[in-house]
């Protein structure tokens, strides 16, 4: 990793995804400072053009000589558990560029638009020394907002001409947008969408000195508006650095990851304790049949864990 070997980074990301303890040992020896790395999250409804925008941004950044690490999260099938990981295909033009590293990652059923391994993967890419790290979420609706806990700047994409899409942004994920992007600005209705979102932002009346969310129109196919978008990202980072918000976000990020990890560890503990001497299959069947209320079943597991911990101590 210190020598810049991409294969080492790929192996570390695999360990992180699989929960391999070796990843923790490696991470302790890496420089995890955020200084110099711009960490951006891109989210929005399916079809808004997230992958195309990421590819366009990467193209512009490479023309400047800046390196880019991309984490593209794809949804796992609820039926088969597999994932197409198609975002990597859409960014095919960058696959042979040594200044770009693209990692596709299945969300493995994780809610919130991301995968559980994203925080560790972001840290690994920062440690590798990329100038920019871009995290693309799965196509999200109004509540999948986990991306704000993993990045410094969040871009929310909206496709033009879709009144329902604009309403969704107003009602749900507007609050997480540091920058609103009207992508595919060559389509009919783009100007109207920009006007509507701009009016909505103005109604918010942010506190004095607070960041006012800009609305940027882009067309990734011909790179229209991408320089303005990148400039807005840099300006946002400069603003939150000066105001102390960046440090606060990073503290919250570490706390959020600790809480999520704690929940996973407790769930693992419950499974271990319940193995042997506790008929989990019977309990699940009782829940599914309606014989046992779900809350009562959860309490039964809790009591089993409590009893085991008292014996251990």
PDB file of N, CA and C in Angstrom, residues 73-166:
ATOM      1  N   UNK A  73     -21.414   1.414  -5.363  1.00  0.00           N
ATOM      2  CA  UNK A  73     -22.217   0.428  -4.641  1.00  0.00           C
ATOM      3  C   UNK A  73     -23.447   0.070  -5.469  1.00  0.00           C
ATOM      4  N   UNK A  74     -23.614  -1.221  -5.720  1.00  0.00           N
ATOM      5  CA  UNK A  74     -24.752  -1.720  -6.494  1.00  0.00           C
ATOM      6  C   UNK A  74     -25.670  -2.534  -5.588  1.00  0.00           C
ATOM      7  N   UNK A  75     -26.962  -2.572  -5.908  1.00  0.00           N
ATOM      8  CA  UNK A  75     -27.887  -3.338  -5.066  1.00  0.00           C
ATOM      9  C   UNK A  75     -27.740  -4.837  -5.263  1.00  0.00           C
ATOM     10  N   UNK A  76     -27.860  -5.568  -4.161  1.00  0.00           N
ATOM     11  CA  UNK A  76     -27.891  -7.030  -4.233  1.00  0.00           C
ATOM     12  C   UNK A  76     -29.316  -7.490  -4.481  1.00  0.00           C
ATOM     13  N   UNK A  77     -29.454  -8.560  -5.233  1.00  0.00           N
ATOM     14  CA  UNK A  77     -30.777  -9.102  -5.523  1.00  0.00           C
ATOM     15  C   UNK A  77     -31.416  -9.664  -4.256  1.00  0.00           C
ATOM     16  N   UNK A  78     -32.671  -9.297  -4.040  1.00  0.00           N
ATOM     17  CA  UNK A  78     -33.391  -9.842  -2.886  1.00  0.00           C
ATOM     18  C   UNK A  78     -33.730 -11.316  -3.091  1.00  0.00           C
ATOM     19  N   UNK A  79     -33.657 -11.787  -4.345  1.00  0.00           N
ATOM     20  CA  UNK A  79     -34.004 -13.175  -4.664  1.00  0.00           C
ATOM     21  C   UNK A  79     -32.784 -14.087  -4.629  1.00  0.00           C
ATOM     22  N   UNK A  80     -31.706 -13.678  -5.339  1.00  0.00           N
ATOM     23  CA  UNK A  80     -30.530 -14.536  -5.466  1.00  0.00           C
ATOM     24  C   UNK A  80     -29.386 -14.127  -4.552  1.00  0.00           C
ATOM     25  N   UNK A  81     -29.405 -12.866  -4.082  1.00  0.00           N
ATOM     26  CA  UNK A  81     -28.308 -12.372  -3.270  1.00  0.00           C
ATOM     27  C   UNK A  81     -27.148 -11.858  -4.092  1.00  0.00           C
ATOM     28  N   UNK A  82     -27.190 -12.048  -5.421  1.00  0.00           N
ATOM     29  CA  UNK A  82     -26.113 -11.582  -6.283  1.00  0.00           C
ATOM     30  C   UNK A  82     -26.296 -10.130  -6.670  1.00  0.00           C
ATOM     31  N   UNK A  83     -25.259  -9.563  -7.318  1.00  0.00           N
ATOM     32  CA  UNK A  83     -25.317  -8.173  -7.765  1.00  0.00           C
ATOM     33  C   UNK A  83     -24.632  -8.079  -9.121  1.00  0.00           C
ATOM     34  N   UNK A  84     -25.201  -7.260 -10.015  1.00  0.00           N
ATOM     35  CA  UNK A  84     -24.668  -7.126 -11.367  1.00  0.00           C
ATOM     36  C   UNK A  84     -23.366  -6.342 -11.388  1.00  0.00           C
ATOM     37  N   UNK A  85     -23.208  -5.367 -10.473  1.00  0.00           N
ATOM     38  CA  UNK A  85     -22.035  -4.506 -10.435  1.00  0.00           C
ATOM     39  C   UNK A  85     -21.827  -3.826 -11.783  1.00  0.00           C
ATOM     40  N   UNK A  86     -22.917  -3.317 -12.341  1.00  0.00           N
ATOM     41  CA  UNK A  86     -22.875  -2.740 -13.674  1.00  0.00           C
ATOM     42  C   UNK A  86     -22.243  -1.373 -13.746  1.00  0.00           C
ATOM     43  N   UNK A  87     -22.125  -0.662 -12.609  1.00  0.00           N
ATOM     44  CA  UNK A  87     -21.532   0.668 -12.640  1.00  0.00           C
ATOM     45  C   UNK A  87     -20.108   0.618 -13.172  1.00  0.00           C
ATOM     46  N   UNK A  88     -19.416  -0.461 -12.900  1.00  0.00           N
ATOM     47  CA  UNK A  88     -18.037  -0.611 -13.380  1.00  0.00           C
ATOM     48  C   UNK A  88     -18.008  -0.644 -14.906  1.00  0.00           C
ATOM     49  N   UNK A  89     -19.050  -1.231 -15.495  1.00  0.00           N
ATOM     50  CA  UNK A  89     -19.123  -1.296 -16.952  1.00  0.00           C
ATOM     51  C   UNK A  89     -19.290   0.093 -17.543  1.00  0.00           C
ATOM     52  N   UNK A  90     -20.124   0.923 -16.913  1.00  0.00           N
ATOM     53  CA  UNK A  90     -20.378   2.275 -17.414  1.00  0.00           C
ATOM     54  C   UNK A  90     -19.137   3.161 -17.320  1.00  0.00           C
ATOM     55  N   UNK A  91     -18.194   2.807 -16.461  1.00  0.00           N
ATOM     56  CA  UNK A  91     -16.978   3.604 -16.316  1.00  0.00           C
ATOM     57  C   UNK A  91     -15.800   2.938 -17.011  1.00  0.00           C
ATOM     58  N   UNK A  92     -16.097   2.128 -18.027  1.00  0.00           N
ATOM     59  CA  UNK A  92     -15.072   1.327 -18.692  1.00  0.00           C
ATOM     60  C   UNK A  92     -13.930   2.121 -19.279  1.00  0.00           C
ATOM     61  N   UNK A  93     -14.166   3.381 -19.648  1.00  0.00           N
ATOM     62  CA  UNK A  93     -13.112   4.170 -20.281  1.00  0.00           C
ATOM     63  C   UNK A  93     -11.935   4.431 -19.342  1.00  0.00           C
ATOM     64  N   UNK A  94     -12.153   4.249 -18.022  1.00  0.00           N
ATOM     65  CA  UNK A  94     -11.103   4.561 -17.045  1.00  0.00           C
ATOM     66  C   UNK A  94     -10.368   3.313 -16.540  1.00  0.00           C
ATOM     67  N   UNK A  95     -10.767   2.141 -16.994  1.00  0.00           N
ATOM     68  CA  UNK A  95     -10.246   0.909 -16.395  1.00  0.00           C
ATOM     69  C   UNK A  95      -8.751   0.710 -16.616  1.00  0.00           C
ATOM     70  N   UNK A  96      -8.204   1.267 -17.687  1.00  0.00           N
ATOM     71  CA  UNK A  96      -6.770   1.097 -17.952  1.00  0.00           C
ATOM     72  C   UNK A  96      -5.948   2.296 -17.475  1.00  0.00           C
ATOM     73  N   UNK A  97      -6.593   3.262 -16.875  1.00  0.00           N
ATOM     74  CA  UNK A  97      -5.913   4.464 -16.394  1.00  0.00           C
ATOM     75  C   UNK A  97      -5.337   4.186 -15.007  1.00  0.00           C
ATOM     76  N   UNK A  98      -4.030   4.275 -14.857  1.00  0.00           N
ATOM     77  CA  UNK A  98      -3.381   3.988 -13.577  1.00  0.00           C
ATOM     78  C   UNK A  98      -3.649   5.059 -12.527  1.00  0.00           C
ATOM     79  N   UNK A  99      -4.227   6.174 -12.954  1.00  0.00           N
ATOM     80  CA  UNK A  99      -4.580   7.226 -12.004  1.00  0.00           C
ATOM     81  C   UNK A  99      -5.995   7.104 -11.486  1.00  0.00           C
ATOM     82  N   UNK A 100      -6.688   6.033 -11.897  1.00  0.00           N
ATOM     83  CA  UNK A 100      -8.071   5.805 -11.476  1.00  0.00           C
ATOM     84  C   UNK A 100      -8.187   4.384 -10.933  1.00  0.00           C
ATOM     85  N   UNK A 101      -8.868   4.247  -9.816  1.00  0.00           N
ATOM     86  CA  UNK A 101      -9.116   2.918  -9.247  1.00  0.00           C
ATOM     87  C   UNK A 101     -10.610   2.811  -8.977  1.00  0.00           C
ATOM     88  N   UNK A 102     -11.254   1.818  -9.589  1.00  0.00           N
ATOM     89  CA  UNK A 102     -12.702   1.649  -9.449  1.00  0.00           C
ATOM     90  C   UNK A 102     -12.978   0.341  -8.727  1.00  0.00           C
ATOM     91  N   UNK A 103     -13.754   0.426  -7.668  1.00  0.00           N
ATOM     92  CA  UNK A 103     -14.147  -0.775  -6.929  1.00  0.00           C
ATOM     93  C   UNK A 103     -15.657  -0.839  -6.852  1.00  0.00           C
ATOM     94  N   UNK A 104     -16.230  -1.872  -7.424  1.00  0.00           N
ATOM     95  CA  UNK A 104     -17.661  -2.114  -7.297  1.00  0.00           C
ATOM     96  C   UNK A 104     -17.910  -2.919  -6.040  1.00  0.00           C
ATOM     97  N   UNK A 105     -19.023  -2.656  -5.393  1.00  0.00           N
ATOM     98  CA  UNK A 105     -19.309  -3.283  -4.112  1.00  0.00           C
ATOM     99  C   UNK A 105     -20.814  -3.507  -4.004  1.00  0.00           C
ATOM    100  N   UNK A 106     -21.215  -4.737  -3.684  1.00  0.00           N
ATOM    101  CA  UNK A 106     -22.636  -5.027  -3.501  1.00  0.00           C
ATOM    102  C   UNK A 106     -23.073  -4.568  -2.111  1.00  0.00           C
ATOM    103  N   UNK A 107     -24.305  -4.074  -2.016  1.00  0.00           N
ATOM    104  CA  UNK A 107     -24.757  -3.596  -0.702  1.00  0.00           C
ATOM    105  C   UNK A 107     -25.144  -4.739   0.234  1.00  0.00           C
ATOM    106  N   UNK A 108     -25.237  -5.981  -0.293  1.00  0.00           N
ATOM    107  CA  UNK A 108     -25.502  -7.179   0.508  1.00  0.00           C
ATOM    108  C   UNK A 108     -26.718  -7.010   1.422  1.00  0.00           C
ATOM    109  N   UNK A 109     -27.756  -6.358   0.876  1.00  0.00           N
ATOM    110  CA  UNK A 109     -28.997  -6.216   1.625  1.00  0.00           C
ATOM    111  C   UNK A 109     -28.990  -5.102   2.644  1.00  0.00           C
ATOM    112  N   UNK A 110     -27.868  -4.371   2.742  1.00  0.00           N
ATOM    113  CA  UNK A 110     -27.774  -3.284   3.710  1.00  0.00           C
ATOM    114  C   UNK A 110     -28.695  -2.147   3.295  1.00  0.00           C
ATOM    115  N   UNK A 111     -29.503  -1.637   4.218  1.00  0.00           N
ATOM    116  CA  UNK A 111     -30.370  -0.514   3.930  1.00  0.00           C
ATOM    117  C   UNK A 111     -29.567   0.784   3.979  1.00  0.00           C
ATOM    118  N   UNK A 112     -30.138   1.852   3.403  1.00  0.00           N
ATOM    119  CA  UNK A 112     -29.491   3.152   3.484  1.00  0.00           C
ATOM    120  C   UNK A 112     -28.727   3.543   2.241  1.00  0.00           C
ATOM    121  N   UNK A 113     -28.662   2.655   1.226  1.00  0.00           N
ATOM    122  CA  UNK A 113     -28.029   3.015  -0.037  1.00  0.00           C
ATOM    123  C   UNK A 113     -26.553   2.677  -0.136  1.00  0.00           C
ATOM    124  N   UNK A 114     -25.964   2.129   0.940  1.00  0.00           N
ATOM    125  CA  UNK A 114     -24.542   1.803   0.927  1.00  0.00           C
ATOM    126  C   UNK A 114     -24.320   0.368   1.378  1.00  0.00           C
ATOM    127  N   UNK A 115     -23.058  -0.047   1.422  1.00  0.00           N
ATOM    128  CA  UNK A 115     -22.680  -1.348   1.953  1.00  0.00           C
ATOM    129  C   UNK A 115     -21.985  -1.132   3.287  1.00  0.00           C
ATOM    130  N   UNK A 116     -22.029  -2.136   4.160  1.00  0.00           N
ATOM    131  CA  UNK A 116     -21.425  -2.011   5.479  1.00  0.00           C
ATOM    132  C   UNK A 116     -19.921  -1.786   5.401  1.00  0.00           C
ATOM    133  N   UNK A 117     -19.300  -2.241   4.306  1.00  0.00           N
ATOM    134  CA  UNK A 117     -17.843  -2.140   4.179  1.00  0.00           C
ATOM    135  C   UNK A 117     -17.369  -0.778   3.683  1.00  0.00           C
ATOM    136  N   UNK A 118     -18.280   0.115   3.337  1.00  0.00           N
ATOM    137  CA  UNK A 118     -17.894   1.393   2.741  1.00  0.00           C
ATOM    138  C   UNK A 118     -16.974   2.224   3.639  1.00  0.00           C
ATOM    139  N   UNK A 119     -17.249   2.394   4.937  1.00  0.00           N
ATOM    140  CA  UNK A 119     -16.355   3.230   5.750  1.00  0.00           C
ATOM    141  C   UNK A 119     -14.899   2.776   5.712  1.00  0.00           C
ATOM    142  N   UNK A 120     -14.671   1.477   5.879  1.00  0.00           N
ATOM    143  CA  UNK A 120     -13.310   0.960   5.825  1.00  0.00           C
ATOM    144  C   UNK A 120     -12.700   1.116   4.448  1.00  0.00           C
ATOM    145  N   UNK A 121     -13.520   0.932   3.413  1.00  0.00           N
ATOM    146  CA  UNK A 121     -13.016   1.060   2.046  1.00  0.00           C
ATOM    147  C   UNK A 121     -12.617   2.506   1.747  1.00  0.00           C
ATOM    148  N   UNK A 122     -13.399   3.458   2.234  1.00  0.00           N
ATOM    149  CA  UNK A 122     -13.060   4.871   2.045  1.00  0.00           C
ATOM    150  C   UNK A 122     -11.733   5.184   2.727  1.00  0.00           C
ATOM    151  N   UNK A 123     -11.558   4.704   3.948  1.00  0.00           N
ATOM    152  CA  UNK A 123     -10.301   4.949   4.661  1.00  0.00           C
ATOM    153  C   UNK A 123      -9.118   4.341   3.905  1.00  0.00           C
ATOM    154  N   UNK A 124      -9.305   3.150   3.353  1.00  0.00           N
ATOM    155  CA  UNK A 124      -8.223   2.501   2.606  1.00  0.00           C
ATOM    156  C   UNK A 124      -7.836   3.338   1.395  1.00  0.00           C
ATOM    157  N   UNK A 125      -8.825   3.890   0.707  1.00  0.00           N
ATOM    158  CA  UNK A 125      -8.526   4.700  -0.477  1.00  0.00           C
ATOM    159  C   UNK A 125      -7.851   6.015  -0.101  1.00  0.00           C
ATOM    160  N   UNK A 126      -8.242   6.575   1.042  1.00  0.00           N
ATOM    161  CA  UNK A 126      -7.574   7.785   1.521  1.00  0.00           C
ATOM    162  C   UNK A 126      -6.119   7.468   1.853  1.00  0.00           C
ATOM    163  N   UNK A 127      -5.920   6.364   2.539  1.00  0.00           N
ATOM    164  CA  UNK A 127      -4.565   5.963   2.909  1.00  0.00           C
ATOM    165  C   UNK A 127      -3.703   5.698   1.681  1.00  0.00           C
ATOM    166  N   UNK A 128      -4.322   5.240   0.613  1.00  0.00           N
ATOM    167  CA  UNK A 128      -3.584   4.958  -0.617  1.00  0.00           C
ATOM    168  C   UNK A 128      -3.080   6.245  -1.259  1.00  0.00           C
ATOM    169  N   UNK A 129      -3.764   7.378  -0.945  1.00  0.00           N
ATOM    170  CA  UNK A 129      -3.279   8.668  -1.414  1.00  0.00           C
ATOM    171  C   UNK A 129      -4.002   9.262  -2.595  1.00  0.00           C
ATOM    172  N   UNK A 130      -5.237   8.804  -2.878  1.00  0.00           N
ATOM    173  CA  UNK A 130      -5.983   9.411  -3.982  1.00  0.00           C
ATOM    174  C   UNK A 130      -6.298  10.869  -3.665  1.00  0.00           C
ATOM    175  N   UNK A 131      -6.289  11.707  -4.696  1.00  0.00           N
ATOM    176  CA  UNK A 131      -6.664  13.114  -4.508  1.00  0.00           C
ATOM    177  C   UNK A 131      -8.158  13.247  -4.253  1.00  0.00           C
ATOM    178  N   UNK A 132      -8.942  12.410  -4.935  1.00  0.00           N
ATOM    179  CA  UNK A 132     -10.392  12.407  -4.772  1.00  0.00           C
ATOM    180  C   UNK A 132     -10.869  10.977  -4.528  1.00  0.00           C
ATOM    181  N   UNK A 133     -11.825  10.820  -3.630  1.00  0.00           N
ATOM    182  CA  UNK A 133     -12.527   9.551  -3.447  1.00  0.00           C
ATOM    183  C   UNK A 133     -14.011   9.833  -3.666  1.00  0.00           C
ATOM    184  N   UNK A 134     -14.604   9.127  -4.621  1.00  0.00           N
ATOM    185  CA  UNK A 134     -16.016   9.333  -4.964  1.00  0.00           C
ATOM    186  C   UNK A 134     -16.798   8.077  -4.606  1.00  0.00           C
ATOM    187  N   UNK A 135     -17.838   8.244  -3.804  1.00  0.00           N
ATOM    188  CA  UNK A 135     -18.690   7.128  -3.383  1.00  0.00           C
ATOM    189  C   UNK A 135     -20.040   7.277  -4.072  1.00  0.00           C
ATOM    190  N   UNK A 136     -20.369   6.301  -4.908  1.00  0.00           N
ATOM    191  CA  UNK A 136     -21.673   6.315  -5.595  1.00  0.00           C
ATOM    192  C   UNK A 136     -22.602   5.319  -4.919  1.00  0.00           C
ATOM    193  N   UNK A 137     -23.762   5.781  -4.479  1.00  0.00           N
ATOM    194  CA  UNK A 137     -24.707   4.904  -3.798  1.00  0.00           C
ATOM    195  C   UNK A 137     -25.575   4.165  -4.803  1.00  0.00           C
ATOM    196  N   UNK A 138     -26.347   3.198  -4.297  1.00  0.00           N
ATOM    197  CA  UNK A 138     -27.364   2.577  -5.135  1.00  0.00           C
ATOM    198  C   UNK A 138     -28.443   3.617  -5.403  1.00  0.00           C
ATOM    199  N   UNK A 139     -29.325   3.365  -6.344  1.00  0.00           N
ATOM    200  CA  UNK A 139     -30.439   4.266  -6.588  1.00  0.00           C
ATOM    201  C   UNK A 139     -31.316   4.349  -5.357  1.00  0.00           C
ATOM    202  N   UNK A 140     -31.526   5.562  -4.834  1.00  0.00           N
ATOM    203  CA  UNK A 140     -32.208   5.687  -3.553  1.00  0.00           C
ATOM    204  C   UNK A 140     -33.482   6.510  -3.674  1.00  0.00           C
ATOM    205  N   UNK A 141     -34.308   6.393  -2.638  1.00  0.00           N
ATOM    206  CA  UNK A 141     -35.538   7.171  -2.551  1.00  0.00           C
ATOM    207  C   UNK A 141     -35.390   8.269  -1.530  1.00  0.00           C
ATOM    208  N   UNK A 142     -36.378   8.406  -0.639  1.00  0.00           N
ATOM    209  CA  UNK A 142     -36.392   9.547   0.257  1.00  0.00           C
ATOM    210  C   UNK A 142     -35.687   9.295   1.583  1.00  0.00           C
ATOM    211  N   UNK A 143     -35.404   8.045   1.942  1.00  0.00           N
ATOM    212  CA  UNK A 143     -34.903   7.772   3.272  1.00  0.00           C
ATOM    213  C   UNK A 143     -33.506   7.163   3.301  1.00  0.00           C
ATOM    214  N   UNK A 144     -32.988   6.733   2.136  1.00  0.00           N
ATOM    215  CA  UNK A 144     -31.678   6.077   2.121  1.00  0.00           C
ATOM    216  C   UNK A 144     -30.588   7.147   2.105  1.00  0.00           C
ATOM    217  N   UNK A 145     -30.185   7.605   3.288  1.00  0.00           N
ATOM    218  CA  UNK A 145     -29.317   8.772   3.375  1.00  0.00           C
ATOM    219  C   UNK A 145     -28.017   8.462   4.117  1.00  0.00           C
ATOM    220  N   UNK A 146     -27.625   7.196   4.184  1.00  0.00           N
ATOM    221  CA  UNK A 146     -26.413   6.827   4.917  1.00  0.00           C
ATOM    222  C   UNK A 146     -25.160   7.485   4.355  1.00  0.00           C
ATOM    223  N   UNK A 147     -25.216   7.907   3.098  1.00  0.00           N
ATOM    224  CA  UNK A 147     -24.020   8.464   2.468  1.00  0.00           C
ATOM    225  C   UNK A 147     -23.501   9.679   3.221  1.00  0.00           C
ATOM    226  N   UNK A 148     -24.373  10.448   3.879  1.00  0.00           N
ATOM    227  CA  UNK A 148     -23.904  11.648   4.575  1.00  0.00           C
ATOM    228  C   UNK A 148     -22.991  11.299   5.742  1.00  0.00           C
ATOM    229  N   UNK A 149     -23.070  10.055   6.229  1.00  0.00           N
ATOM    230  CA  UNK A 149     -22.221   9.649   7.339  1.00  0.00           C
ATOM    231  C   UNK A 149     -20.853   9.152   6.891  1.00  0.00           C
ATOM    232  N   UNK A 150     -20.591   9.142   5.579  1.00  0.00           N
ATOM    233  CA  UNK A 150     -19.349   8.560   5.068  1.00  0.00           C
ATOM    234  C   UNK A 150     -18.510   9.525   4.252  1.00  0.00           C
ATOM    235  N   UNK A 151     -19.034  10.693   3.911  1.00  0.00           N
ATOM    236  CA  UNK A 151     -18.330  11.594   2.997  1.00  0.00           C
ATOM    237  C   UNK A 151     -18.307  13.009   3.565  1.00  0.00           C
ATOM    238  N   UNK A 152     -17.494  13.852   2.921  1.00  0.00           N
ATOM    239  CA  UNK A 152     -17.420  15.260   3.331  1.00  0.00           C
ATOM    240  C   UNK A 152     -18.433  16.115   2.589  1.00  0.00           C
ATOM    241  N   UNK A 153     -18.680  15.785   1.328  1.00  0.00           N
ATOM    242  CA  UNK A 153     -19.613  16.557   0.498  1.00  0.00           C
ATOM    243  C   UNK A 153     -20.573  15.602  -0.201  1.00  0.00           C
ATOM    244  N   UNK A 154     -21.874  15.895  -0.112  1.00  0.00           N
ATOM    245  CA  UNK A 154     -22.888  15.030  -0.709  1.00  0.00           C
ATOM    246  C   UNK A 154     -23.565  15.731  -1.882  1.00  0.00           C
ATOM    247  N   UNK A 155     -23.534  15.067  -3.052  1.00  0.00           N
ATOM    248  CA  UNK A 155     -24.238  15.554  -4.230  1.00  0.00           C
ATOM    249  C   UNK A 155     -25.521  14.746  -4.391  1.00  0.00           C
ATOM    250  N   UNK A 156     -26.651  15.426  -4.541  1.00  0.00           N
ATOM    251  CA  UNK A 156     -27.921  14.752  -4.804  1.00  0.00           C
ATOM    252  C   UNK A 156     -28.334  15.064  -6.235  1.00  0.00           C
ATOM    253  N   UNK A 157     -28.482  14.009  -7.046  1.00  0.00           N
ATOM    254  CA  UNK A 157     -28.821  14.173  -8.454  1.00  0.00           C
ATOM    255  C   UNK A 157     -30.321  14.102  -8.673  1.00  0.00           C
ATOM    256  N   UNK A 158     -30.787  14.969  -9.564  1.00  0.00           N
ATOM    257  CA  UNK A 158     -32.198  14.988  -9.948  1.00  0.00           C
ATOM    258  C   UNK A 158     -32.264  15.012 -11.468  1.00  0.00           C
ATOM    259  N   UNK A 159     -33.095  14.156 -12.042  1.00  0.00           N
ATOM    260  CA  UNK A 159     -33.297  14.167 -13.490  1.00  0.00           C
ATOM    261  C   UNK A 159     -34.325  15.234 -13.844  1.00  0.00           C
ATOM    262  N   UNK A 160     -34.143  15.960 -14.935  1.00  0.00           N
ATOM    263  CA  UNK A 160     -35.075  17.040 -15.289  1.00  0.00           C
ATOM    264  C   UNK A 160     -36.409  16.517 -15.782  1.00  0.00           C
ATOM    265  N   UNK A 161     -37.410  17.358 -15.616  1.00  0.00           N
ATOM    266  CA  UNK A 161     -38.725  17.063 -16.177  1.00  0.00           C
ATOM    267  C   UNK A 161     -39.551  16.107 -15.369  1.00  0.00           C
ATOM    268  N   UNK A 162     -39.064  15.665 -14.225  1.00  0.00           N
ATOM    269  CA  UNK A 162     -39.830  14.728 -13.401  1.00  0.00           C
ATOM    270  C   UNK A 162     -40.350  15.422 -12.164  1.00  0.00           C
ATOM    271  N   UNK A 163     -41.560  15.878 -12.192  1.00  0.00           N
ATOM    272  CA  UNK A 163     -42.131  16.578 -11.045  1.00  0.00           C
ATOM    273  C   UNK A 163     -42.086  15.745  -9.788  1.00  0.00           C
ATOM    274  N   UNK A 164     -42.334  14.445  -9.922  1.00  0.00           N
ATOM    275  CA  UNK A 164     -42.308  13.576  -8.752  1.00  0.00           C
ATOM    276  C   UNK A 164     -40.907  13.500  -8.159  1.00  0.00           C
ATOM    277  N   UNK A 165     -39.878  13.510  -9.046  1.00  0.00           N
ATOM    278  CA  UNK A 165     -38.509  13.458  -8.553  1.00  0.00           C
ATOM    279  C   UNK A 165     -38.183  14.703  -7.742  1.00  0.00           C
ATOM    280  N   UNK A 166     -38.590  15.871  -8.252  1.00  0.00           N
ATOM    281  CA  UNK A 166     -38.325  17.115  -7.543  1.00  0.00           C
ATOM    282  C   UNK A 166     -39.055  17.105  -6.205  1.00  0.00           C
TER     283      UNK A 166
END
